[in-house]
Amino acid sequence: MSYMFNFQDFEKVAKDFDGLSGRYAVRLIVGDSAISHAFDWNLVDINLTLPPVAIPRIKKSERIVYEKAPEIKHMFREPEKRPPQIVSTIFVFLSAVPLLIVLILWLRIGINFGNLPASPSVVVFHSGLI
């Protein structure tokens, strides 16, 4: 038995199916997490003959591609040359000289370090000032 009927907006139906004519199955599937076996009924098979639809051209930037992308290889620039270790060592000692001069001058003028509390927080605080 076969029936024929026409849609009012046939162009919209053709667009929904991307203009792909053929046999379509209308199925009713009833299921739930509490049901061990879902009900699956084939209600009707429909044979659609649709006019071809012009596929709109999609810009490359809007196209979704599900293919593997090419591997990105990073080029890092060459690190700058470091100075010889003797230069770094001399710099550290020259940076420490002003601190030593300050401590020597404080001892010379007689700063009383005896009244300074010896708790770890005070030592850390004053070390941070230096």
N, CA, C and O atoms as CSV, one atom per row, in Angstrom:
chain,resi,resn,atom,element,x,y,z
A,1,MET,N,N,0.855,-1.161,0.000
A,1,MET,CA,C,0.000,0.000,0.000
A,1,MET,C,C,0.906,1.230,0.000
A,1,MET,O,O,1.880,1.278,0.751
A,2,SER,N,N,0.603,2.198,-0.812
A,2,SER,CA,C,1.398,3.417,-0.828
A,2,SER,C,C,0.472,4.613,-0.888
A,2,SER,O,O,-0.586,4.582,-1.517
A,3,TYR,N,N,0.898,5.659,-0.222
A,3,TYR,CA,C,0.150,6.913,-0.191
A,3,TYR,C,C,1.049,8.014,-0.726
A,3,TYR,O,O,2.270,7.970,-0.575
A,4,MET,N,N,0.433,8.990,-1.345
A,4,MET,CA,C,1.190,10.148,-1.806
A,4,MET,C,C,0.572,11.388,-1.204
A,4,MET,O,O,-0.651,11.525,-1.165
A,5,PHE,N,N,1.405,12.282,-0.740
A,5,PHE,CA,C,0.916,13.577,-0.259
A,5,PHE,C,C,1.974,14.617,-0.531
A,5,PHE,O,O,3.151,14.298,-0.699
A,6,ASN,N,N,1.546,15.868,-0.576
A,6,ASN,CA,C,2.428,16.981,-0.907
A,6,ASN,C,C,2.586,17.885,0.298
A,6,ASN,O,O,1.658,18.084,1.082
A,7,PHE,N,N,3.777,18.420,0.423
A,7,PHE,CA,C,4.040,19.392,1.475
A,7,PHE,C,C,3.772,20.784,0.939
A,7,PHE,O,O,3.948,21.053,-0.250
A,8,GLN,N,N,3.342,21.668,1.832
A,8,GLN,CA,C,3.099,23.045,1.412
A,8,GLN,C,C,4.425,23.745,1.130
A,8,GLN,O,O,4.569,24.438,0.123
A,9,ASP,N,N,5.383,23.560,2.018
A,9,ASP,CA,C,6.677,24.224,1.875
A,9,ASP,C,C,7.724,23.166,1.515
A,9,ASP,O,O,8.580,22.817,2.328
A,10,PHE,N,N,7.636,22.662,0.277
A,10,PHE,CA,C,8.481,21.559,-0.152
A,10,PHE,C,C,9.956,21.945,-0.198
A,10,PHE,O,O,10.822,21.100,0.029
A,11,GLU,N,N,10.253,23.217,-0.492
A,11,GLU,CA,C,11.645,23.660,-0.547
A,11,GLU,C,C,12.301,23.597,0.822
A,11,GLU,O,O,13.483,23.274,0.935
A,12,LYS,N,N,11.527,23.908,1.877
A,12,LYS,CA,C,12.072,23.845,3.234
A,12,LYS,C,C,12.380,22.392,3.611
A,12,LYS,O,O,13.402,22.109,4.235
A,13,VAL,N,N,11.477,21.468,3.224
A,13,VAL,CA,C,11.712,20.053,3.511
A,13,VAL,C,C,12.958,19.574,2.774
A,13,VAL,O,O,13.767,18.832,3.331
A,14,ALA,N,N,13.111,19.996,1.529
A,14,ALA,CA,C,14.290,19.600,0.755
A,14,ALA,C,C,15.557,20.143,1.397
A,14,ALA,O,O,16.590,19.474,1.395
A,15,LYS,N,N,15.485,21.363,1.953
A,15,LYS,CA,C,16.648,21.949,2.628
A,15,LYS,C,C,16.976,21.183,3.907
A,15,LYS,O,O,18.147,20.966,4.220
A,16,ASP,N,N,15.930,20.767,4.658
A,16,ASP,CA,C,16.154,20.019,5.899
A,16,ASP,C,C,16.862,18.691,5.637
A,16,ASP,O,O,17.665,18.240,6.454
A,17,PHE,N,N,16.564,18.069,4.497
A,17,PHE,CA,C,17.180,16.790,4.153
A,17,PHE,C,C,18.390,16.969,3.232
A,17,PHE,O,O,18.893,15.994,2.673
A,18,ASP,N,N,18.855,18.202,3.074
A,18,ASP,CA,C,19.999,18.532,2.212
A,18,ASP,C,C,19.822,18.024,0.788
A,18,ASP,O,O,20.802,17.740,0.100
A,19,GLY,N,N,18.567,17.910,0.345
A,19,GLY,CA,C,18.286,17.483,-1.025
A,19,GLY,C,C,18.609,16.026,-1.283
A,19,GLY,O,O,18.725,15.624,-2.441
A,20,LEU,N,N,18.758,15.222,-0.238
A,20,LEU,CA,C,19.096,13.806,-0.400
A,20,LEU,C,C,17.820,12.985,-0.523
A,20,LEU,O,O,17.117,12.780,0.466
A,21,SER,N,N,17.521,12.523,-1.707
A,21,SER,CA,C,16.358,11.673,-1.931
A,21,SER,C,C,16.695,10.266,-1.487
A,21,SER,O,O,17.863,9.889,-1.395
A,22,GLY,N,N,15.643,9.482,-1.208
A,22,GLY,CA,C,15.878,8.098,-0.836
A,22,GLY,C,C,14.842,7.596,0.139
A,22,GLY,O,O,13.816,8.236,0.368
A,23,ARG,N,N,15.122,6.448,0.707
A,23,ARG,CA,C,14.200,5.793,1.626
A,23,ARG,C,C,14.580,6.176,3.056
A,23,ARG,O,O,15.730,6.021,3.467
A,24,TYR,N,N,13.602,6.676,3.804
A,24,TYR,CA,C,13.796,7.078,5.193
A,24,TYR,C,C,12.869,6.261,6.074
A,24,TYR,O,O,11.723,6.004,5.706
A,25,ALA,N,N,13.358,5.855,7.229
A,25,ALA,CA,C,12.566,5.090,8.186
A,25,ALA,C,C,12.133,6.016,9.311
A,25,ALA,O,O,12.942,6.757,9.869
A,26,VAL,N,N,10.836,5.963,9.638
A,26,VAL,CA,C,10.312,6.713,10.778
A,26,VAL,C,C,10.186,5.713,11.911
A,26,VAL,O,O,9.427,4.749,11.817
A,27,ARG,N,N,10.937,5.946,12.992
A,27,ARG,CA,C,10.974,4.996,14.098
A,27,ARG,C,C,10.520,5.673,15.381
A,27,ARG,O,O,10.714,6.874,15.565
A,28,LEU,N,N,9.920,4.898,16.257
A,28,LEU,CA,C,9.535,5.363,17.583
A,28,LEU,C,C,10.380,4.579,18.578
A,28,LEU,O,O,10.294,3.354,18.658
A,29,ILE,N,N,11.190,5.299,19.328
A,29,ILE,CA,C,12.077,4.670,20.302
A,29,ILE,C,C,11.700,5.190,21.674
A,29,ILE,O,O,11.736,6.395,21.921
A,30,VAL,N,N,11.334,4.273,22.572
A,30,VAL,CA,C,10.962,4.641,23.937
A,30,VAL,C,C,11.956,3.966,24.864
A,30,VAL,O,O,12.104,2.744,24.850
A,31,GLY,N,N,12.634,4.771,25.670
A,31,GLY,CA,C,13.628,4.214,26.568
A,31,GLY,C,C,13.822,5.091,27.783
A,31,GLY,O,O,13.428,6.257,27.792
A,32,ASP,N,N,14.425,4.530,28.799
A,32,ASP,CA,C,14.679,5.250,30.037
A,32,ASP,C,C,15.809,4.531,30.752
A,32,ASP,O,O,16.132,3.388,30.427
A,33,SER,N,N,16.401,5.196,31.714
A,33,SER,CA,C,17.477,4.552,32.465
A,33,SER,C,C,16.946,3.414,33.331
A,33,SER,O,O,17.699,2.511,33.693
A,34,ALA,N,N,15.646,3.449,33.668
A,34,ALA,CA,C,15.064,2.403,34.501
A,34,ALA,C,C,14.612,1.199,33.671
A,34,ALA,O,O,14.384,0.124,34.226
A,35,ILE,N,N,14.478,1.361,32.347
A,35,ILE,CA,C,14.033,0.270,31.481
A,35,ILE,C,C,15.268,-0.454,30.948
A,35,ILE,O,O,16.182,0.171,30.410
A,36,SER,N,N,15.284,-1.779,31.105
A,36,SER,CA,C,16.462,-2.524,30.672
A,36,SER,C,C,16.538,-2.632,29.151
A,36,SER,O,O,17.631,-2.577,28.589
A,37,HIS,N,N,15.398,-2.785,28.474
A,37,HIS,CA,C,15.386,-2.873,27.014
A,37,HIS,C,C,14.442,-1.808,26.476
A,37,HIS,O,O,13.260,-1.781,26.821
A,38,ALA,N,N,14.966,-0.940,25.640
A,38,ALA,CA,C,14.138,0.122,25.057
A,38,ALA,C,C,13.232,-0.473,23.983
A,38,ALA,O,O,13.571,-1.467,23.341
A,39,PHE,N,N,12.055,0.165,23.800
A,39,PHE,CA,C,11.139,-0.233,22.737
A,39,PHE,C,C,11.545,0.500,21.468
A,39,PHE,O,O,11.755,1.713,21.480
A,40,ASP,N,N,11.651,-0.234,20.390
A,40,ASP,CA,C,12.071,0.345,19.118
A,40,ASP,C,C,11.138,-0.179,18.032
A,40,ASP,O,O,11.237,-1.333,17.614
A,41,TRP,N,N,10.226,0.690,17.581
A,41,TRP,CA,C,9.260,0.297,16.559
A,41,TRP,C,C,9.543,1.034,15.263
A,41,TRP,O,O,9.769,2.244,15.256
A,42,ASN,N,N,9.527,0.293,14.177
A,42,ASN,CA,C,9.624,0.900,12.861
A,42,ASN,C,C,8.194,1.226,12.439
A,42,ASN,O,O,7.436,0.329,12.070
A,43,LEU,N,N,7.823,2.508,12.491
A,43,LEU,CA,C,6.448,2.892,12.188
A,43,LEU,C,C,6.166,2.850,10.694
A,43,LEU,O,O,5.171,2.272,10.257
A,44,VAL,N,N,7.038,3.461,9.922
A,44,VAL,CA,C,6.781,3.527,8.485
A,44,VAL,C,C,8.085,3.825,7.756
A,44,VAL,O,O,8.978,4.477,8.295
A,45,ASP,N,N,8.181,3.338,6.525
A,45,ASP,CA,C,9.291,3.689,5.650
A,45,ASP,C,C,8.765,4.670,4.614
A,45,ASP,O,O,7.718,4.444,4.007
A,46,ILE,N,N,9.495,5.756,4.418
A,46,ILE,CA,C,9.067,6.802,3.488
A,46,ILE,C,C,10.095,6.886,2.370
A,46,ILE,O,O,11.300,6.903,2.622
A,47,ASN,N,N,9.613,6.938,1.141
A,47,ASN,CA,C,10.483,7.114,-0.010
A,47,ASN,C,C,10.322,8.553,-0.480
A,47,ASN,O,O,9.274,8.918,-1.012
A,48,LEU,N,N,11.353,9.371,-0.289
A,48,LEU,CA,C,11.285,10.788,-0.643
A,48,LEU,C,C,12.045,11.038,-1.935
A,48,LEU,O,O,13.159,10.552,-2.129
A,49,THR,N,N,11.418,11.805,-2.808
A,49,THR,CA,C,12.080,12.276,-4.014
A,49,THR,C,C,12.153,13.785,-3.904
A,49,THR,O,O,11.144,14.475,-4.043
A,50,LEU,N,N,13.333,14.290,-3.657
A,50,LEU,CA,C,13.515,15.717,-3.396
A,50,LEU,C,C,14.289,16.358,-4.533
A,50,LEU,O,O,15.147,15.728,-5.152
A,51,PRO,N,N,13.974,17.632,-4.803
A,51,PRO,CA,C,14.765,18.338,-5.812
A,51,PRO,C,C,16.146,18.649,-5.246
A,51,PRO,O,O,16.288,18.824,-4.036
A,52,PRO,N,N,17.161,18.720,-6.095
A,52,PRO,CA,C,18.499,19.051,-5.582
A,52,PRO,C,C,18.520,20.459,-5.004
A,52,PRO,O,O,17.888,21.376,-5.527
A,53,VAL,N,N,19.252,20.605,-3.929
A,53,VAL,CA,C,19.350,21.890,-3.237
A,53,VAL,C,C,20.739,22.456,-3.491
A,53,VAL,O,O,21.740,21.743,-3.419
A,54,ALA,N,N,20.781,23.739,-3.787
A,54,ALA,CA,C,22.077,24.399,-3.957
A,54,ALA,C,C,22.743,24.506,-2.593
A,54,ALA,O,O,22.197,25.109,-1.669
A,55,ILE,N,N,23.907,23.926,-2.479
A,55,ILE,CA,C,24.621,23.949,-1.202
A,55,ILE,C,C,25.305,25.301,-1.067
A,55,ILE,O,O,26.101,25.684,-1.924
A,56,PRO,N,N,24.996,26.031,0.015
A,56,PRO,CA,C,25.631,27.342,0.181
A,56,PRO,C,C,27.133,27.182,0.406
A,56,PRO,O,O,27.582,26.261,1.087
A,57,ARG,N,N,27.883,28.084,-0.173
A,57,ARG,CA,C,29.343,28.041,-0.043
A,57,ARG,C,C,29.724,28.599,1.324
A,57,ARG,O,O,29.356,29.721,1.673
A,58,ILE,N,N,30.461,27.807,2.089
A,58,ILE,CA,C,30.870,28.204,3.435
A,58,ILE,C,C,32.310,28.700,3.373
A,58,ILE,O,O,33.179,28.070,2.769
A,59,LYS,N,N,32.540,29.848,4.014
A,59,LYS,CA,C,33.900,30.381,4.066
A,59,LYS,C,C,34.806,29.413,4.824
A,59,LYS,O,O,34.361,28.699,5.723
A,60,LYS,N,N,36.067,29.402,4.451
A,60,LYS,CA,C,37.019,28.494,5.088
A,60,LYS,C,C,37.125,28.764,6.583
A,60,LYS,O,O,37.327,27.837,7.367
A,61,SER,N,N,36.990,30.035,6.986
A,61,SER,CA,C,37.106,30.377,8.403
A,61,SER,C,C,35.907,29.881,9.205
A,61,SER,O,O,36.010,29.713,10.420
A,62,GLU,N,N,34.765,29.642,8.544
A,62,GLU,CA,C,33.564,29.185,9.250
A,62,GLU,C,C,33.381,27.673,9.156
A,62,GLU,O,O,32.518,27.112,9.831
A,63,ARG,N,N,34.175,27.015,8.333
A,63,ARG,CA,C,34.028,25.588,8.120
A,63,ARG,C,C,34.593,24.827,9.311
A,63,ARG,O,O,35.658,25.165,9.827
A,64,ILE,N,N,33.878,23.809,9.737
A,64,ILE,CA,C,34.348,22.959,10.832
A,64,ILE,C,C,35.029,21.752,10.201
A,64,ILE,O,O,34.415,21.010,9.434
A,65,VAL,N,N,36.283,21.565,10.526
A,65,VAL,CA,C,37.063,20.475,9.947
A,65,VAL,C,C,37.371,19.471,11.052
A,65,VAL,O,O,37.889,19.829,12.109
A,66,TYR,N,N,37.046,18.221,10.792
A,66,TYR,CA,C,37.276,17.171,11.780
A,66,TYR,C,C,38.470,16.297,11.402
A,66,TYR,O,O,38.576,15.154,11.847
A,67,GLU,N,N,39.349,16.829,10.596
A,67,GLU,CA,C,40.516,16.074,10.181
A,67,GLU,C,C,41.704,16.415,11.076
A,67,GLU,O,O,41.699,17.412,11.798
A,68,LYS,N,N,42.713,15.565,11.006
A,68,LYS,CA,C,43.915,15.795,11.797
A,68,LYS,C,C,44.641,17.017,11.242
A,68,LYS,O,O,44.906,17.106,10.044
A,69,ALA,N,N,44.952,17.939,12.116
A,69,ALA,CA,C,45.654,19.160,11.711
A,69,ALA,C,C,47.148,18.863,11.586
A,69,ALA,O,O,47.656,17.952,12.240
A,70,PRO,N,N,47.847,19.620,10.758
A,70,PRO,CA,C,49.293,19.389,10.640
A,70,PRO,C,C,50.003,19.746,11.942
A,70,PRO,O,O,49.575,20.631,12.683
A,71,GLU,N,N,51.087,19.041,12.198
A,71,GLU,CA,C,51.844,19.259,13.433
A,71,GLU,C,C,52.530,20.619,13.388
A,71,GLU,O,O,53.103,21.014,12.372
A,72,ILE,N,N,52.460,21.319,14.507
A,72,ILE,CA,C,53.102,22.624,14.612
A,72,ILE,C,C,54.503,22.406,15.173
A,72,ILE,O,O,54.671,21.819,16.242
A,73,LYS,N,N,55.492,22.879,14.449
A,73,LYS,CA,C,56.880,22.747,14.908
A,73,LYS,C,C,57.380,24.130,15.286
A,73,LYS,O,O,57.416,25.043,14.461
A,74,HIS,N,N,57.760,24.267,16.532
A,74,HIS,CA,C,58.212,25.559,17.036
A,74,HIS,C,C,59.707,25.735,16.791
A,74,HIS,O,O,60.497,24.801,16.925
A,75,MET,N,N,60.059,26.936,16.436
A,75,MET,CA,C,61.467,27.283,16.248
A,75,MET,C,C,61.845,28.254,17.360
A,75,MET,O,O,61.381,29.394,17.382
A,76,PHE,N,N,62.674,27.806,18.265
A,76,PHE,CA,C,63.123,28.662,19.347
A,76,PHE,C,C,64.433,29.318,18.937
A,76,PHE,O,O,65.281,28.702,18.290
A,77,ARG,N,N,64.580,30.575,19.323
A,77,ARG,CA,C,65.833,31.243,18.977
A,77,ARG,C,C,66.955,30.716,19.865
A,77,ARG,O,O,66.722,30.182,20.949
A,78,GLU,N,N,68.139,30.877,19.387
A,78,GLU,CA,C,69.314,30.418,20.123
A,78,GLU,C,C,69.470,31.258,21.388
A,78,GLU,O,O,69.336,32.480,21.329
A,79,PRO,N,N,69.752,30.624,22.540
A,79,PRO,CA,C,69.936,31.409,23.763
A,79,PRO,C,C,71.192,32.275,23.662
A,79,PRO,O,O,72.172,31.927,23.004
A,80,GLU,N,N,71.117,33.408,24.338
A,80,GLU,CA,C,72.266,34.317,24.326
A,80,GLU,C,C,73.430,33.675,25.073
A,80,GLU,O,O,73.236,32.876,25.990
A,81,LYS,N,N,74.628,34.035,24.669
A,81,LYS,CA,C,75.816,33.489,25.328
A,81,LYS,C,C,75.933,34.062,26.732
A,81,LYS,O,O,75.662,35.241,26.962
A,82,ARG,N,N,76.341,33.213,27.663
A,82,ARG,CA,C,76.544,33.655,29.040
A,82,ARG,C,C,77.986,34.107,29.211
A,82,ARG,O,O,78.891,33.617,28.536
A,83,PRO,N,N,78.183,35.050,30.125
A,83,PRO,CA,C,79.570,35.469,30.374
A,83,PRO,C,C,80.313,34.350,31.107
A,83,PRO,O,O,79.686,33.449,31.664
A,84,PRO,N,N,81.615,34.405,31.106
A,84,PRO,CA,C,82.387,33.398,31.843
A,84,PRO,C,C,82.035,33.446,33.336
A,84,PRO,O,O,81.606,34.480,33.847
A,85,GLN,N,N,82.220,32.329,34.016
A,85,GLN,CA,C,81.836,32.241,35.418
A,85,GLN,C,C,82.607,33.222,36.291
A,85,GLN,O,O,82.068,33.692,37.293
A,86,ILE,N,N,83.810,33.536,35.958
A,86,ILE,CA,C,84.605,34.475,36.762
A,86,ILE,C,C,83.951,35.851,36.783
A,86,ILE,O,O,83.990,36.544,37.799
A,87,VAL,N,N,83.349,36.246,35.660
A,87,VAL,CA,C,82.671,37.551,35.599
A,87,VAL,C,C,81.468,37.548,36.545
A,87,VAL,O,O,81.243,38.522,37.262
A,88,SER,N,N,80.696,36.460,36.550
A,88,SER,CA,C,79.537,36.372,37.441
A,88,SER,C,C,79.964,36.379,38.905
A,88,SER,O,O,79.323,37.026,39.733
A,89,THR,N,N,81.037,35.668,39.229
A,89,THR,CA,C,81.523,35.619,40.611
A,89,THR,C,C,81.996,36.995,41.071
A,89,THR,O,O,81.692,37.405,42.191
A,90,ILE,N,N,82.722,37.703,40.239
A,90,ILE,CA,C,83.185,39.059,40.592
A,90,ILE,C,C,81.991,39.981,40.801
A,90,ILE,O,O,82.005,40.810,41.711
A,91,PHE,N,N,80.956,39.848,39.970
A,91,PHE,CA,C,79.768,40.686,40.117
A,91,PHE,C,C,79.087,40.441,41.465
A,91,PHE,O,O,78.658,41.390,42.122
A,92,VAL,N,N,78.984,39.177,41.882
A,92,VAL,CA,C,78.360,38.862,43.177
A,92,VAL,C,C,79.151,39.496,44.312
A,92,VAL,O,O,78.567,40.099,45.212
A,93,PHE,N,N,80.468,39.367,44.279
A,93,PHE,CA,C,81.283,39.956,45.352
A,93,PHE,C,C,81.193,41.476,45.352
A,93,PHE,O,O,81.109,42.084,46.419
A,94,LEU,N,N,81.209,42.097,44.186
A,94,LEU,CA,C,81.088,43.557,44.124
A,94,LEU,C,C,79.717,44.030,44.604
A,94,LEU,O,O,79.599,45.122,45.160
A,95,SER,N,N,78.680,43.216,44.394
A,95,SER,CA,C,77.346,43.578,44.888
A,95,SER,C,C,77.270,43.460,46.404
A,95,SER,O,O,76.509,44.189,47.040
A,96,ALA,N,N,78.047,42.553,46.996
A,96,ALA,CA,C,78.019,42.358,48.443
A,96,ALA,C,C,78.890,43.366,49.185
A,96,ALA,O,O,78.726,43.529,50.395
A,97,VAL,N,N,79.803,44.042,48.508
A,97,VAL,CA,C,80.713,45.003,49.151
A,97,VAL,C,C,79.954,46.123,49.866
A,97,VAL,O,O,80.302,46.418,51.009
A,98,PRO,N,N,78.931,46.775,49.271
A,98,PRO,CA,C,78.229,47.834,50.004
A,98,PRO,C,C,77.583,47.336,51.295
A,98,PRO,O,O,77.557,48.062,52.289
A,99,LEU,N,N,77.063,46.111,51.294
A,99,LEU,CA,C,76.466,45.556,52.513
A,99,LEU,C,C,77.534,45.379,53.594
A,99,LEU,O,O,77.298,45.700,54.759
A,100,LEU,N,N,78.682,44.879,53.218
A,100,LEU,CA,C,79.764,44.716,54.188
A,100,LEU,C,C,80.229,46.067,54.725
A,100,LEU,O,O,80.516,46.196,55.915
A,101,ILE,N,N,80.306,47.069,53.857
A,101,ILE,CA,C,80.716,48.410,54.302
A,101,ILE,C,C,79.716,48.954,55.309
A,101,ILE,O,O,80.112,49.528,56.323
A,102,VAL,N,N,78.413,48.781,55.040
A,102,VAL,CA,C,77.379,49.271,55.973
A,102,VAL,C,C,77.504,48.564,57.315
A,102,VAL,O,O,77.464,49.218,58.357
A,103,LEU,N,N,77.652,47.254,57.314
A,103,LEU,CA,C,77.763,46.522,58.577
A,103,LEU,C,C,79.010,46.951,59.357
A,103,LEU,O,O,78.949,47.105,60.577
A,104,ILE,N,N,80.126,47.142,58.673
A,104,ILE,CA,C,81.364,47.576,59.348
A,104,ILE,C,C,81.189,48.971,59.938
A,104,ILE,O,O,81.606,49.218,61.069
A,105,LEU,N,N,80.578,49.884,59.185
A,105,LEU,CA,C,80.367,51.243,59.698
A,105,LEU,C,C,79.396,51.255,60.875
A,105,LEU,O,O,79.568,52.037,61.810
A,106,TRP,N,N,78.373,50.389,60.838
A,106,TRP,CA,C,77.438,50.319,61.966
A,106,TRP,C,C,78.171,49.846,63.228
A,106,TRP,O,O,77.963,50.384,64.315
A,107,LEU,N,N,79.017,48.852,63.070
A,107,LEU,CA,C,79.765,48.367,64.228
A,107,LEU,C,C,80.727,49.438,64.742
A,107,LEU,O,O,80.957,49.538,65.947
A,108,ARG,N,N,81.286,50.233,63.838
A,108,ARG,CA,C,82.224,51.292,64.220
A,108,ARG,C,C,81.552,52.400,65.012
A,108,ARG,O,O,82.113,52.908,65.982
A,109,ILE,N,N,80.327,52.779,64.587
A,109,ILE,CA,C,79.659,53.847,65.344
A,109,ILE,C,C,78.971,53.315,66.589
A,109,ILE,O,O,78.505,54.095,67.420
A,110,GLY,N,N,78.902,52.015,66.726
A,110,GLY,CA,C,78.394,51.449,67.965
A,110,GLY,C,C,76.895,51.198,67.987
A,110,GLY,O,O,76.258,51.407,69.020
A,111,ILE,N,N,76.324,50.763,66.895
A,111,ILE,CA,C,74.895,50.409,66.906
A,111,ILE,C,C,74.737,49.209,67.818
A,111,ILE,O,O,75.512,48.254,67.758
A,112,ASN,N,N,73.699,49.274,68.680
A,112,ASN,CA,C,73.457,48.231,69.665
A,112,ASN,C,C,72.527,47.177,69.050
A,112,ASN,O,O,71.314,47.379,68.979
A,113,PHE,N,N,73.094,46.066,68.611
A,113,PHE,CA,C,72.278,44.969,68.078
A,113,PHE,C,C,71.725,44.090,69.198
A,113,PHE,O,O,70.943,43.177,68.934
A,114,GLY,N,N,72.119,44.352,70.436
A,114,GLY,CA,C,71.674,43.546,71.575
A,114,GLY,C,C,70.210,43.752,71.898
A,114,GLY,O,O,69.567,42.836,72.410
A,115,ASN,N,N,69.649,44.939,71.614
A,115,ASN,CA,C,68.236,45.188,71.907
A,115,ASN,C,C,67.304,44.639,70.815
A,115,ASN,O,O,66.083,44.695,70.960
A,116,LEU,N,N,67.859,44.125,69.754
A,116,LEU,CA,C,67.062,43.591,68.654
A,116,LEU,C,C,66.546,42.211,69.053
A,116,LEU,O,O,67.340,41.338,69.403
A,117,PRO,N,N,65.226,41.997,69.007
A,117,PRO,CA,C,64.703,40.662,69.355
A,117,PRO,C,C,65.261,39.610,68.392
A,117,PRO,O,O,65.491,39.888,67.215
A,118,ALA,N,N,65.469,38.420,68.905
A,118,ALA,CA,C,66.090,37.363,68.099
A,118,ALA,C,C,65.062,36.381,67.540
A,118,ALA,O,O,65.415,35.251,67.204
A,119,SER,N,N,63.802,36.792,67.435
A,119,SER,CA,C,62.794,35.869,66.897
A,119,SER,C,C,63.002,35.712,65.383
A,119,SER,O,O,63.527,36.617,64.734
A,120,PRO,N,N,62.599,34.587,64.830
A,120,PRO,CA,C,62.816,34.344,63.388
A,120,PRO,C,C,62.121,35.382,62.497
A,120,PRO,O,O,62.650,35.741,61.445
A,121,SER,N,N,60.953,35.860,62.904
A,121,SER,CA,C,60.244,36.827,62.062
A,121,SER,C,C,61.015,38.142,61.960
A,121,SER,O,O,61.024,38.772,60.902
A,122,VAL,N,N,61.669,38.568,63.063
A,122,VAL,CA,C,62.446,39.810,63.041
A,122,VAL,C,C,63.674,39.641,62.148
A,122,VAL,O,O,64.015,40.540,61.380
A,123,VAL,N,N,64.329,38.499,62.249
A,123,VAL,CA,C,65.511,38.242,61.428
A,123,VAL,C,C,65.131,38.219,59.948
A,123,VAL,O,O,65.840,38.788,59.117
A,124,VAL,N,N,64.021,37.568,59.615
A,124,VAL,CA,C,63.568,37.506,58.216
A,124,VAL,C,C,63.200,38.894,57.718
A,124,VAL,O,O,63.531,39.252,56.588
A,125,PHE,N,N,62.514,39.687,58.552
A,125,PHE,CA,C,62.110,41.035,58.149
A,125,PHE,C,C,63.328,41.901,57.836
A,125,PHE,O,O,63.391,42.535,56.783
A,126,HIS,N,N,64.293,41.925,58.751
A,126,HIS,CA,C,65.460,42.777,58.545
A,126,HIS,C,C,66.368,42.249,57.429
A,126,HIS,O,O,67.064,43.026,56.776
A,127,SER,N,N,66.363,40.952,57.215
A,127,SER,CA,C,67.111,40.402,56.076
A,127,SER,C,C,66.478,40.855,54.767
A,127,SER,O,O,67.174,41.081,53.778
A,128,GLY,N,N,65.162,40.985,54.767
A,128,GLY,CA,C,64.464,41.470,53.580
A,128,GLY,C,C,64.771,42.917,53.281
A,128,GLY,O,O,64.740,43.322,52.118
A,129,LEU,N,N,65.068,43.718,54.303
A,129,LEU,CA,C,65.422,45.119,54.083
A,129,LEU,C,C,66.784,45.245,53.425
A,129,LEU,O,O,67.040,46.177,52.663
A,130,ILE,N,N,67.632,44.315,53.723
A,130,ILE,CA,C,68.990,44.374,53.176
A,130,ILE,C,C,68.926,43.907,51.756
A,130,ILE,O,O,69.950,43.865,51.073
